[in-house]
Amino acid sequence: MKLTYDCKISEKDILTDDTDACLLAELDFNDDSNKLIQGENFSVLKHLLYQKNLSNKIDLVYIDPPFATNTVFRIGETRTSTVSAGLKDNIAYMDSLLGEKYIEFLRQRLILLRELMSDKSSIYLHIDYKIGHYVKLIMDEVFGAKNFRNDITRIKCSPKNFQRRAYGNIKDLILFYTKTDDYIWNDVSVEIDEEDVTKRFNKIDANGRRYTTIPLHAPGETQSGPTGQEWRGIKPPKGRHWRSDPEILEELDKKGLIEWSKTGNPR
């Protein structure tokens, strides 16, 4: 199955060695297996394919493309760990491509990545729920539907700030494809022994069950939402926000589900 749209160009045209990459910087770390390149990624991929002769050499790819949000993302002194849609900071990137232009933008880069990937390779693509189903169709076209392995759910938050008449937007997805059936696979399961359990869950509740505590704040910033405001006279640390709305934190505290340290730090 293939998608058809007005701005779609042929794979032959995409794979033409017709340009010298415009690289802002290229840093090597000891050898060619470690490289950091700054530049427009379409040109960089062609540079790797034709100037560096890395066709069929790459075993693992992870990409986190824009999500077609039609948003200008910014970063600044008050946003230390995230890139957000604030209005006053410096522009980090413009996520302005939408519809078929976005799909073609991504398709061209996926085709170049496929040519760089070895026969034993895997690719993981991080995307959101609004555009992800369209992206999967492009991945099916470029890599083949038979090479789709998993749709991995990434829980990004709790449904704390969603007051609309819909389910909370709490997840992104990661599409996992391989180039062939003969791909590298490393088992992801890890055995946990009693010592690990004791270290990870170092507290015991009234019923004798082990548990642990985690910070009430999480990476990410919001300057106008409730999770960025004070709760009990405490503001989230710089670069973070409360995991839940302060009203929910109050309820959790009433139920005894929040622990307070001797210095007044809630977990």
PDB file of C-alpha atoms in Angstrom:
ATOM      1  CA  MET A   1       0.000   0.000   0.000  1.00  0.00           C
ATOM      2  CA  LYS A   2       1.250   3.487  -0.870  1.00  0.00           C
ATOM      3  CA  LEU A   3      -0.037   6.939  -0.050  1.00  0.00           C
ATOM      4  CA  THR A   4      -0.649   9.358  -2.907  1.00  0.00           C
ATOM      5  CA  TYR A   5      -0.489  13.135  -2.494  1.00  0.00           C
ATOM      6  CA  ASP A   6       0.478  16.171  -4.581  1.00  0.00           C
ATOM      7  CA  CYS A   7       3.999  16.915  -3.306  1.00  0.00           C
ATOM      8  CA  LYS A   8       5.263  13.330  -3.303  1.00  0.00           C
ATOM      9  CA  ILE A   9       8.472  12.773  -5.294  1.00  0.00           C
ATOM     10  CA  SER A  10      10.048   9.526  -6.458  1.00  0.00           C
ATOM     11  CA  GLU A  11      12.594   7.550  -4.440  1.00  0.00           C
ATOM     12  CA  LYS A  12      14.977   7.886  -7.390  1.00  0.00           C
ATOM     13  CA  ASP A  13      14.938  11.679  -7.067  1.00  0.00           C
ATOM     14  CA  ILE A  14      15.362  11.499  -3.288  1.00  0.00           C
ATOM     15  CA  LEU A  15      18.382   9.195  -3.589  1.00  0.00           C
ATOM     16  CA  THR A  16      20.152  11.243  -6.259  1.00  0.00           C
ATOM     17  CA  ASP A  17      23.616  12.314  -5.122  1.00  0.00           C
ATOM     18  CA  ASP A  18      23.042  15.911  -6.204  1.00  0.00           C
ATOM     19  CA  THR A  19      24.257  18.030  -3.320  1.00  0.00           C
ATOM     20  CA  ASP A  20      27.180  18.697  -1.039  1.00  0.00           C
ATOM     21  CA  ALA A  21      25.988  18.708   2.553  1.00  0.00           C
ATOM     22  CA  CYS A  22      25.953  22.075   4.283  1.00  0.00           C
ATOM     23  CA  LEU A  23      27.277  21.164   7.723  1.00  0.00           C
ATOM     24  CA  LEU A  24      27.579  23.694  10.518  1.00  0.00           C
ATOM     25  CA  ALA A  25      29.873  21.435  12.521  1.00  0.00           C
ATOM     26  CA  GLU A  26      31.214  17.891  12.468  1.00  0.00           C
ATOM     27  CA  LEU A  27      33.002  16.507  15.500  1.00  0.00           C
ATOM     28  CA  ASP A  28      34.681  13.097  15.706  1.00  0.00           C
ATOM     29  CA  PHE A  29      35.149  11.323  19.021  1.00  0.00           C
ATOM     30  CA  ASN A  30      38.236   9.104  18.713  1.00  0.00           C
ATOM     31  CA  ASP A  31      37.006   7.205  15.665  1.00  0.00           C
ATOM     32  CA  ASP A  32      34.260   7.078  13.037  1.00  0.00           C
ATOM     33  CA  SER A  33      31.946   5.094  15.308  1.00  0.00           C
ATOM     34  CA  ASN A  34      31.254   8.253  17.340  1.00  0.00           C
ATOM     35  CA  LYS A  35      30.301  11.407  15.507  1.00  0.00           C
ATOM     36  CA  LEU A  36      28.305  14.549  16.287  1.00  0.00           C
ATOM     37  CA  ILE A  37      27.048  16.535  13.284  1.00  0.00           C
ATOM     38  CA  GLN A  38      25.179  19.839  13.318  1.00  0.00           C
ATOM     39  CA  GLY A  39      23.282  20.645  10.148  1.00  0.00           C
ATOM     40  CA  GLU A  40      20.022  20.238   8.226  1.00  0.00           C
ATOM     41  CA  ASN A  41      19.279  16.542   8.607  1.00  0.00           C
ATOM     42  CA  PHE A  42      18.379  15.828   4.963  1.00  0.00           C
ATOM     43  CA  SER A  43      21.768  17.124   3.848  1.00  0.00           C
ATOM     44  CA  VAL A  44      23.507  15.343   6.713  1.00  0.00           C
ATOM     45  CA  LEU A  45      21.937  12.013   5.766  1.00  0.00           C
ATOM     46  CA  LYS A  46      23.100  12.433   2.173  1.00  0.00           C
ATOM     47  CA  HIS A  47      26.551  13.365   3.465  1.00  0.00           C
ATOM     48  CA  LEU A  48      26.684  10.129   5.462  1.00  0.00           C
ATOM     49  CA  LEU A  49      25.356   8.115   2.551  1.00  0.00           C
ATOM     50  CA  TYR A  50      27.547   9.455  -0.255  1.00  0.00           C
ATOM     51  CA  GLN A  51      30.528  11.271   1.261  1.00  0.00           C
ATOM     52  CA  LYS A  52      31.079   8.949   4.232  1.00  0.00           C
ATOM     53  CA  ASN A  53      30.024   5.790   2.322  1.00  0.00           C
ATOM     54  CA  LEU A  54      27.916   4.486   5.193  1.00  0.00           C
ATOM     55  CA  SER A  55      25.317   2.752   3.029  1.00  0.00           C
ATOM     56  CA  ASN A  56      24.063  -0.408   4.750  1.00  0.00           C
ATOM     57  CA  LYS A  57      26.345   0.232   7.767  1.00  0.00           C
ATOM     58  CA  ILE A  58      24.073   1.559  10.538  1.00  0.00           C
ATOM     59  CA  ASP A  59      22.619  -1.000  12.979  1.00  0.00           C
ATOM     60  CA  LEU A  60      20.373   1.192  15.130  1.00  0.00           C
ATOM     61  CA  VAL A  61      18.352   4.374  14.484  1.00  0.00           C
ATOM     62  CA  TYR A  62      16.244   6.400  16.929  1.00  0.00           C
ATOM     63  CA  ILE A  63      14.529   9.578  15.749  1.00  0.00           C
ATOM     64  CA  ASP A  64      12.238  12.082  17.457  1.00  0.00           C
ATOM     65  CA  PRO A  65      10.872  14.260  14.631  1.00  0.00           C
ATOM     66  CA  PRO A  66       8.531  17.249  15.022  1.00  0.00           C
ATOM     67  CA  PHE A  67       4.903  16.308  15.695  1.00  0.00           C
ATOM     68  CA  ALA A  68       3.217  18.609  13.130  1.00  0.00           C
ATOM     69  CA  THR A  69       1.877  20.873  15.887  1.00  0.00           C
ATOM     70  CA  ASN A  70       2.102  24.182  13.979  1.00  0.00           C
ATOM     71  CA  THR A  71       3.933  25.603  16.999  1.00  0.00           C
ATOM     72  CA  VAL A  72       7.110  27.619  17.542  1.00  0.00           C
ATOM     73  CA  PHE A  73       9.154  25.968  20.306  1.00  0.00           C
ATOM     74  CA  ARG A  74      11.490  28.054  22.429  1.00  0.00           C
ATOM     75  CA  ILE A  75      14.163  27.631  25.051  1.00  0.00           C
ATOM     76  CA  GLY A  76      15.587  30.090  27.544  1.00  0.00           C
ATOM     77  CA  GLU A  77      17.042  30.636  30.984  1.00  0.00           C
ATOM     78  CA  THR A  78      13.776  29.728  32.735  1.00  0.00           C
ATOM     79  CA  ARG A  79      13.366  26.558  30.650  1.00  0.00           C
ATOM     80  CA  THR A  80      16.350  24.470  31.590  1.00  0.00           C
ATOM     81  CA  SER A  81      15.243  20.912  30.827  1.00  0.00           C
ATOM     82  CA  THR A  82      12.549  21.230  28.163  1.00  0.00           C
ATOM     83  CA  VAL A  83      11.769  22.980  24.918  1.00  0.00           C
ATOM     84  CA  SER A  84       8.367  24.624  25.299  1.00  0.00           C
ATOM     85  CA  ALA A  85       5.902  26.789  23.434  1.00  0.00           C
ATOM     86  CA  GLY A  86       6.543  29.913  25.511  1.00  0.00           C
ATOM     87  CA  LEU A  87       6.425  33.361  23.912  1.00  0.00           C
ATOM     88  CA  LYS A  88       9.425  35.223  25.320  1.00  0.00           C
ATOM     89  CA  ASP A  89      12.387  32.875  24.937  1.00  0.00           C
ATOM     90  CA  ASN A  90      14.702  32.161  22.010  1.00  0.00           C
ATOM     91  CA  ILE A  91      13.421  30.016  19.147  1.00  0.00           C
ATOM     92  CA  ALA A  92      14.636  26.402  19.356  1.00  0.00           C
ATOM     93  CA  TYR A  93      12.789  25.170  16.264  1.00  0.00           C
ATOM     94  CA  MET A  94       9.636  25.848  14.249  1.00  0.00           C
ATOM     95  CA  ASP A  95       7.257  22.914  13.894  1.00  0.00           C
ATOM     96  CA  SER A  96       5.274  24.462  11.046  1.00  0.00           C
ATOM     97  CA  LEU A  97       4.950  21.698   8.426  1.00  0.00           C
ATOM     98  CA  LEU A  98       1.470  20.193   8.313  1.00  0.00           C
ATOM     99  CA  GLY A  99      -0.488  17.640   6.328  1.00  0.00           C
ATOM    100  CA  GLU A 100       1.074  16.191   3.184  1.00  0.00           C
ATOM    101  CA  LYS A 101       4.080  18.538   3.405  1.00  0.00           C
ATOM    102  CA  TYR A 102       4.925  17.121   6.816  1.00  0.00           C
ATOM    103  CA  ILE A 103       4.414  13.532   5.635  1.00  0.00           C
ATOM    104  CA  GLU A 104       6.689  14.078   2.617  1.00  0.00           C
ATOM    105  CA  PHE A 105       9.306  15.847   4.759  1.00  0.00           C
ATOM    106  CA  LEU A 106       9.461  12.771   6.987  1.00  0.00           C
ATOM    107  CA  ARG A 107       9.221  10.217   4.161  1.00  0.00           C
ATOM    108  CA  GLN A 108      12.278  11.622   2.361  1.00  0.00           C
ATOM    109  CA  ARG A 109      14.396  11.344   5.488  1.00  0.00           C
ATOM    110  CA  LEU A 110      13.138   7.846   6.278  1.00  0.00           C
ATOM    111  CA  ILE A 111      14.143   6.683   2.789  1.00  0.00           C
ATOM    112  CA  LEU A 112      17.677   7.995   3.307  1.00  0.00           C
ATOM    113  CA  LEU A 113      17.817   6.363   6.722  1.00  0.00           C
ATOM    114  CA  ARG A 114      16.703   3.053   5.231  1.00  0.00           C
ATOM    115  CA  GLU A 115      19.610   3.184   2.777  1.00  0.00           C
ATOM    116  CA  LEU A 116      22.048   3.817   5.628  1.00  0.00           C
ATOM    117  CA  MET A 117      20.653   0.964   7.727  1.00  0.00           C
ATOM    118  CA  SER A 118      22.222  -2.496   7.649  1.00  0.00           C
ATOM    119  CA  ASP A 119      20.238  -5.675   7.032  1.00  0.00           C
ATOM    120  CA  LYS A 120      20.389  -6.381  10.786  1.00  0.00           C
ATOM    121  CA  SER A 121      19.205  -2.919  11.807  1.00  0.00           C
ATOM    122  CA  SER A 122      16.238  -1.531  13.718  1.00  0.00           C
ATOM    123  CA  ILE A 123      14.620   1.902  13.729  1.00  0.00           C
ATOM    124  CA  TYR A 124      12.570   3.485  16.530  1.00  0.00           C
ATOM    125  CA  LEU A 125      10.470   6.569  15.728  1.00  0.00           C
ATOM    126  CA  HIS A 126       8.922   8.647  18.545  1.00  0.00           C
ATOM    127  CA  ILE A 127       5.676  10.421  17.612  1.00  0.00           C
ATOM    128  CA  ASP A 128       2.401  11.555  19.206  1.00  0.00           C
ATOM    129  CA  TYR A 129      -1.211  10.408  19.006  1.00  0.00           C
ATOM    130  CA  LYS A 130      -2.408  13.091  16.576  1.00  0.00           C
ATOM    131  CA  ILE A 131      -0.073  12.336  13.664  1.00  0.00           C
ATOM    132  CA  GLY A 132       1.211   8.886  14.572  1.00  0.00           C
ATOM    133  CA  HIS A 133      -1.308   6.871  12.528  1.00  0.00           C
ATOM    134  CA  TYR A 134      -0.309   8.753   9.355  1.00  0.00           C
ATOM    135  CA  VAL A 135       3.368   8.259  10.137  1.00  0.00           C
ATOM    136  CA  LYS A 136       2.824   4.517  10.525  1.00  0.00           C
ATOM    137  CA  LEU A 137       1.469   4.349   6.967  1.00  0.00           C
ATOM    138  CA  ILE A 138       4.647   6.023   5.719  1.00  0.00           C
ATOM    139  CA  MET A 139       6.786   3.661   7.786  1.00  0.00           C
ATOM    140  CA  ASP A 140       4.872   0.725   6.281  1.00  0.00           C
ATOM    141  CA  GLU A 141       5.571   2.094   2.813  1.00  0.00           C
ATOM    142  CA  VAL A 142       9.270   2.767   3.364  1.00  0.00           C
ATOM    143  CA  PHE A 143      10.203  -0.290   5.437  1.00  0.00           C
ATOM    144  CA  GLY A 144       7.395  -2.696   4.542  1.00  0.00           C
ATOM    145  CA  ALA A 145       4.404  -3.552   6.732  1.00  0.00           C
ATOM    146  CA  LYS A 146       5.907  -6.996   7.419  1.00  0.00           C
ATOM    147  CA  ASN A 147       8.857  -5.304   9.133  1.00  0.00           C
ATOM    148  CA  PHE A 148       6.678  -3.530  11.696  1.00  0.00           C
ATOM    149  CA  ARG A 149       7.517  -5.064  15.084  1.00  0.00           C
ATOM    150  CA  ASN A 150       5.889  -3.024  17.846  1.00  0.00           C
ATOM    151  CA  ASP A 151       3.935   0.069  18.772  1.00  0.00           C
ATOM    152  CA  ILE A 152       5.537   0.950  22.107  1.00  0.00           C
ATOM    153  CA  THR A 153       3.521   3.137  24.478  1.00  0.00           C
ATOM    154  CA  ARG A 154       5.454   5.878  26.256  1.00  0.00           C
ATOM    155  CA  ILE A 155       3.540   7.271  29.231  1.00  0.00           C
ATOM    156  CA  LYS A 156       4.481  10.961  29.358  1.00  0.00           C
ATOM    157  CA  CYS A 157       2.281  12.278  32.183  1.00  0.00           C
ATOM    158  CA  SER A 158      -0.843  11.665  34.229  1.00  0.00           C
ATOM    159  CA  PRO A 159      -4.186  13.029  32.961  1.00  0.00           C
ATOM    160  CA  LYS A 160      -3.995  15.861  35.478  1.00  0.00           C
ATOM    161  CA  ASN A 161      -4.658  18.953  33.377  1.00  0.00           C
ATOM    162  CA  PHE A 162      -7.326  17.689  31.015  1.00  0.00           C
ATOM    163  CA  GLN A 163     -10.655  19.258  31.821  1.00  0.00           C
ATOM    164  CA  ARG A 164     -12.172  18.765  28.349  1.00  0.00           C
ATOM    165  CA  ARG A 165     -14.742  16.120  27.422  1.00  0.00           C
ATOM    166  CA  ALA A 166     -12.220  13.521  26.289  1.00  0.00           C
ATOM    167  CA  TYR A 167      -9.763  11.046  27.758  1.00  0.00           C
ATOM    168  CA  GLY A 168      -6.473  12.434  29.025  1.00  0.00           C
ATOM    169  CA  ASN A 169      -3.598  12.713  26.554  1.00  0.00           C
ATOM    170  CA  ILE A 170      -1.044  10.800  28.603  1.00  0.00           C
ATOM    171  CA  LYS A 171       1.002   8.895  26.031  1.00  0.00           C
ATOM    172  CA  ASP A 172       3.220   9.132  22.985  1.00  0.00           C
ATOM    173  CA  LEU A 173       4.092   6.137  20.859  1.00  0.00           C
ATOM    174  CA  ILE A 174       7.321   4.696  19.514  1.00  0.00           C
ATOM    175  CA  LEU A 175       7.099   2.802  16.225  1.00  0.00           C
ATOM    176  CA  PHE A 176       9.606  -0.057  16.036  1.00  0.00           C
ATOM    177  CA  TYR A 177      10.564  -1.378  12.573  1.00  0.00           C
ATOM    178  CA  THR A 178      13.405  -3.474  11.234  1.00  0.00           C
ATOM    179  CA  LYS A 179      14.927  -3.511   7.770  1.00  0.00           C
ATOM    180  CA  THR A 180      14.714  -7.293   7.368  1.00  0.00           C
ATOM    181  CA  ASP A 181      13.631 -10.378   9.322  1.00  0.00           C
ATOM    182  CA  ASP A 182      17.248 -11.058  10.310  1.00  0.00           C
ATOM    183  CA  TYR A 183      17.693  -8.232  12.809  1.00  0.00           C
ATOM    184  CA  ILE A 184      19.706  -7.823  15.995  1.00  0.00           C
ATOM    185  CA  TRP A 185      17.642  -8.387  19.126  1.00  0.00           C
ATOM    186  CA  ASN A 186      18.838  -8.057  22.713  1.00  0.00           C
ATOM    187  CA  ASP A 187      16.505  -9.335  25.403  1.00  0.00           C
ATOM    188  CA  VAL A 188      15.175  -6.401  27.441  1.00  0.00           C
ATOM    189  CA  SER A 189      14.096  -8.346  30.527  1.00  0.00           C
ATOM    190  CA  VAL A 190      16.168  -8.006  33.691  1.00  0.00           C
ATOM    191  CA  GLU A 191      15.962 -10.335  36.663  1.00  0.00           C
ATOM    192  CA  ILE A 192      15.433  -8.631  40.014  1.00  0.00           C
ATOM    193  CA  ASP A 193      16.675 -10.437  43.099  1.00  0.00           C
ATOM    194  CA  GLU A 194      15.616  -9.914  46.705  1.00  0.00           C
ATOM    195  CA  GLU A 195      18.473  -7.481  47.322  1.00  0.00           C
ATOM    196  CA  ASP A 196      17.307  -5.327  44.388  1.00  0.00           C
ATOM    197  CA  VAL A 197      13.728  -5.370  45.690  1.00  0.00           C
ATOM    198  CA  THR A 198      14.907  -4.263  49.117  1.00  0.00           C
ATOM    199  CA  LYS A 199      16.978  -1.422  47.647  1.00  0.00           C
ATOM    200  CA  ARG A 200      14.292  -0.196  45.269  1.00  0.00           C
ATOM    201  CA  PHE A 201      11.374  -0.531  47.679  1.00  0.00           C
ATOM    202  CA  ASN A 202      12.984   0.387  50.944  1.00  0.00           C
ATOM    203  CA  LYS A 203       9.826   1.260  52.892  1.00  0.00           C
ATOM    204  CA  ILE A 204       7.177  -1.044  54.397  1.00  0.00           C
ATOM    205  CA  ASP A 205       3.539   0.007  54.892  1.00  0.00           C
ATOM    206  CA  ALA A 206       1.127  -0.995  57.659  1.00  0.00           C
ATOM    207  CA  ASN A 207       0.151  -4.121  55.712  1.00  0.00           C
ATOM    208  CA  GLY A 208       3.744  -5.291  55.358  1.00  0.00           C
ATOM    209  CA  ARG A 209       3.990  -4.404  51.658  1.00  0.00           C
ATOM    210  CA  ARG A 210       7.162  -2.829  50.331  1.00  0.00           C
ATOM    211  CA  TYR A 211       6.965   0.532  48.584  1.00  0.00           C
ATOM    212  CA  THR A 212       9.052   3.555  47.667  1.00  0.00           C
ATOM    213  CA  THR A 213       8.410   7.248  47.181  1.00  0.00           C
ATOM    214  CA  ILE A 214       9.115   9.491  44.212  1.00  0.00           C
ATOM    215  CA  PRO A 215       9.285  13.285  43.842  1.00  0.00           C
ATOM    216  CA  LEU A 216       5.943  15.053  43.433  1.00  0.00           C
ATOM    217  CA  HIS A 217       7.442  17.041  40.558  1.00  0.00           C
ATOM    218  CA  ALA A 218       8.508  15.932  37.083  1.00  0.00           C
ATOM    219  CA  PRO A 219      10.596  17.362  34.219  1.00  0.00           C
ATOM    220  CA  GLY A 220       8.817  20.015  32.183  1.00  0.00           C
ATOM    221  CA  GLU A 221       7.613  23.545  32.714  1.00  0.00           C
ATOM    222  CA  THR A 222       4.320  25.336  32.593  1.00  0.00           C
ATOM    223  CA  GLN A 223       4.081  29.024  33.399  1.00  0.00           C
ATOM    224  CA  SER A 224       0.309  29.403  33.291  1.00  0.00           C
ATOM    225  CA  GLY A 225      -1.111  25.992  34.224  1.00  0.00           C
ATOM    226  CA  PRO A 226      -1.929  24.928  37.790  1.00  0.00           C
ATOM    227  CA  THR A 227       0.948  22.427  37.986  1.00  0.00           C
ATOM    228  CA  GLY A 228       3.413  25.304  37.740  1.00  0.00           C
ATOM    229  CA  GLN A 229       1.922  27.197  40.687  1.00  0.00           C
ATOM    230  CA  GLU A 230       2.654  27.097  44.410  1.00  0.00           C
ATOM    231  CA  TRP A 231       1.225  24.307  46.546  1.00  0.00           C
ATOM    232  CA  ARG A 232       1.418  24.557  50.316  1.00  0.00           C
ATOM    233  CA  GLY A 233       3.716  27.537  49.814  1.00  0.00           C
ATOM    234  CA  ILE A 234       6.152  25.478  47.735  1.00  0.00           C
ATOM    235  CA  LYS A 235       6.950  26.031  44.051  1.00  0.00           C
ATOM    236  CA  PRO A 236       8.291  23.195  41.869  1.00  0.00           C
ATOM    237  CA  PRO A 237      12.071  23.291  41.345  1.00  0.00           C
ATOM    238  CA  LYS A 238      13.409  25.123  38.298  1.00  0.00           C
ATOM    239  CA  GLY A 239      12.760  23.156  35.127  1.00  0.00           C
ATOM    240  CA  ARG A 240      10.021  21.004  36.702  1.00  0.00           C
ATOM    241  CA  HIS A 241       6.302  21.053  37.514  1.00  0.00           C
ATOM    242  CA  TRP A 242       3.960  19.224  39.899  1.00  0.00           C
ATOM    243  CA  ARG A 243       2.984  15.769  38.664  1.00  0.00           C
ATOM    244  CA  SER A 244      -0.657  16.504  39.521  1.00  0.00           C
ATOM    245  CA  ASP A 245      -2.908  19.498  39.959  1.00  0.00           C
ATOM    246  CA  PRO A 246      -2.540  21.003  43.477  1.00  0.00           C
ATOM    247  CA  GLU A 247      -6.170  20.040  44.179  1.00  0.00           C
ATOM    248  CA  ILE A 248      -5.276  16.403  43.538  1.00  0.00           C
ATOM    249  CA  LEU A 249      -2.174  16.745  45.712  1.00  0.00           C
ATOM    250  CA  GLU A 250      -4.430  17.940  48.537  1.00  0.00           C
ATOM    251  CA  GLU A 251      -6.610  14.845  48.161  1.00  0.00           C
ATOM    252  CA  LEU A 252      -3.585  12.557  48.116  1.00  0.00           C
ATOM    253  CA  ASP A 253      -2.241  14.223  51.245  1.00  0.00           C
ATOM    254  CA  LYS A 254      -5.574  13.782  53.048  1.00  0.00           C
ATOM    255  CA  LYS A 255      -5.430  10.051  52.232  1.00  0.00           C
ATOM    256  CA  GLY A 256      -1.936   9.791  53.679  1.00  0.00           C
ATOM    257  CA  LEU A 257      -0.370   9.049  50.296  1.00  0.00           C
ATOM    258  CA  ILE A 258       2.173  11.866  50.510  1.00  0.00           C
ATOM    259  CA  GLU A 259       5.102  11.645  52.885  1.00  0.00           C
ATOM    260  CA  TRP A 260       6.767  14.758  54.308  1.00  0.00           C
ATOM    261  CA  SER A 261      10.436  14.795  55.263  1.00  0.00           C
ATOM    262  CA  LYS A 262      11.754  16.492  58.389  1.00  0.00           C
ATOM    263  CA  THR A 263      12.770  19.437  56.191  1.00  0.00           C
ATOM    264  CA  GLY A 264       9.263  19.774  54.704  1.00  0.00           C
ATOM    265  CA  ASN A 265       9.935  18.054  51.384  1.00  0.00           C
ATOM    266  CA  PRO A 266       6.845  16.175  50.101  1.00  0.00           C
ATOM    267  CA  ARG A 267       7.123  12.876  48.209  1.00  0.00           C
TER     268      ARG A 267
END
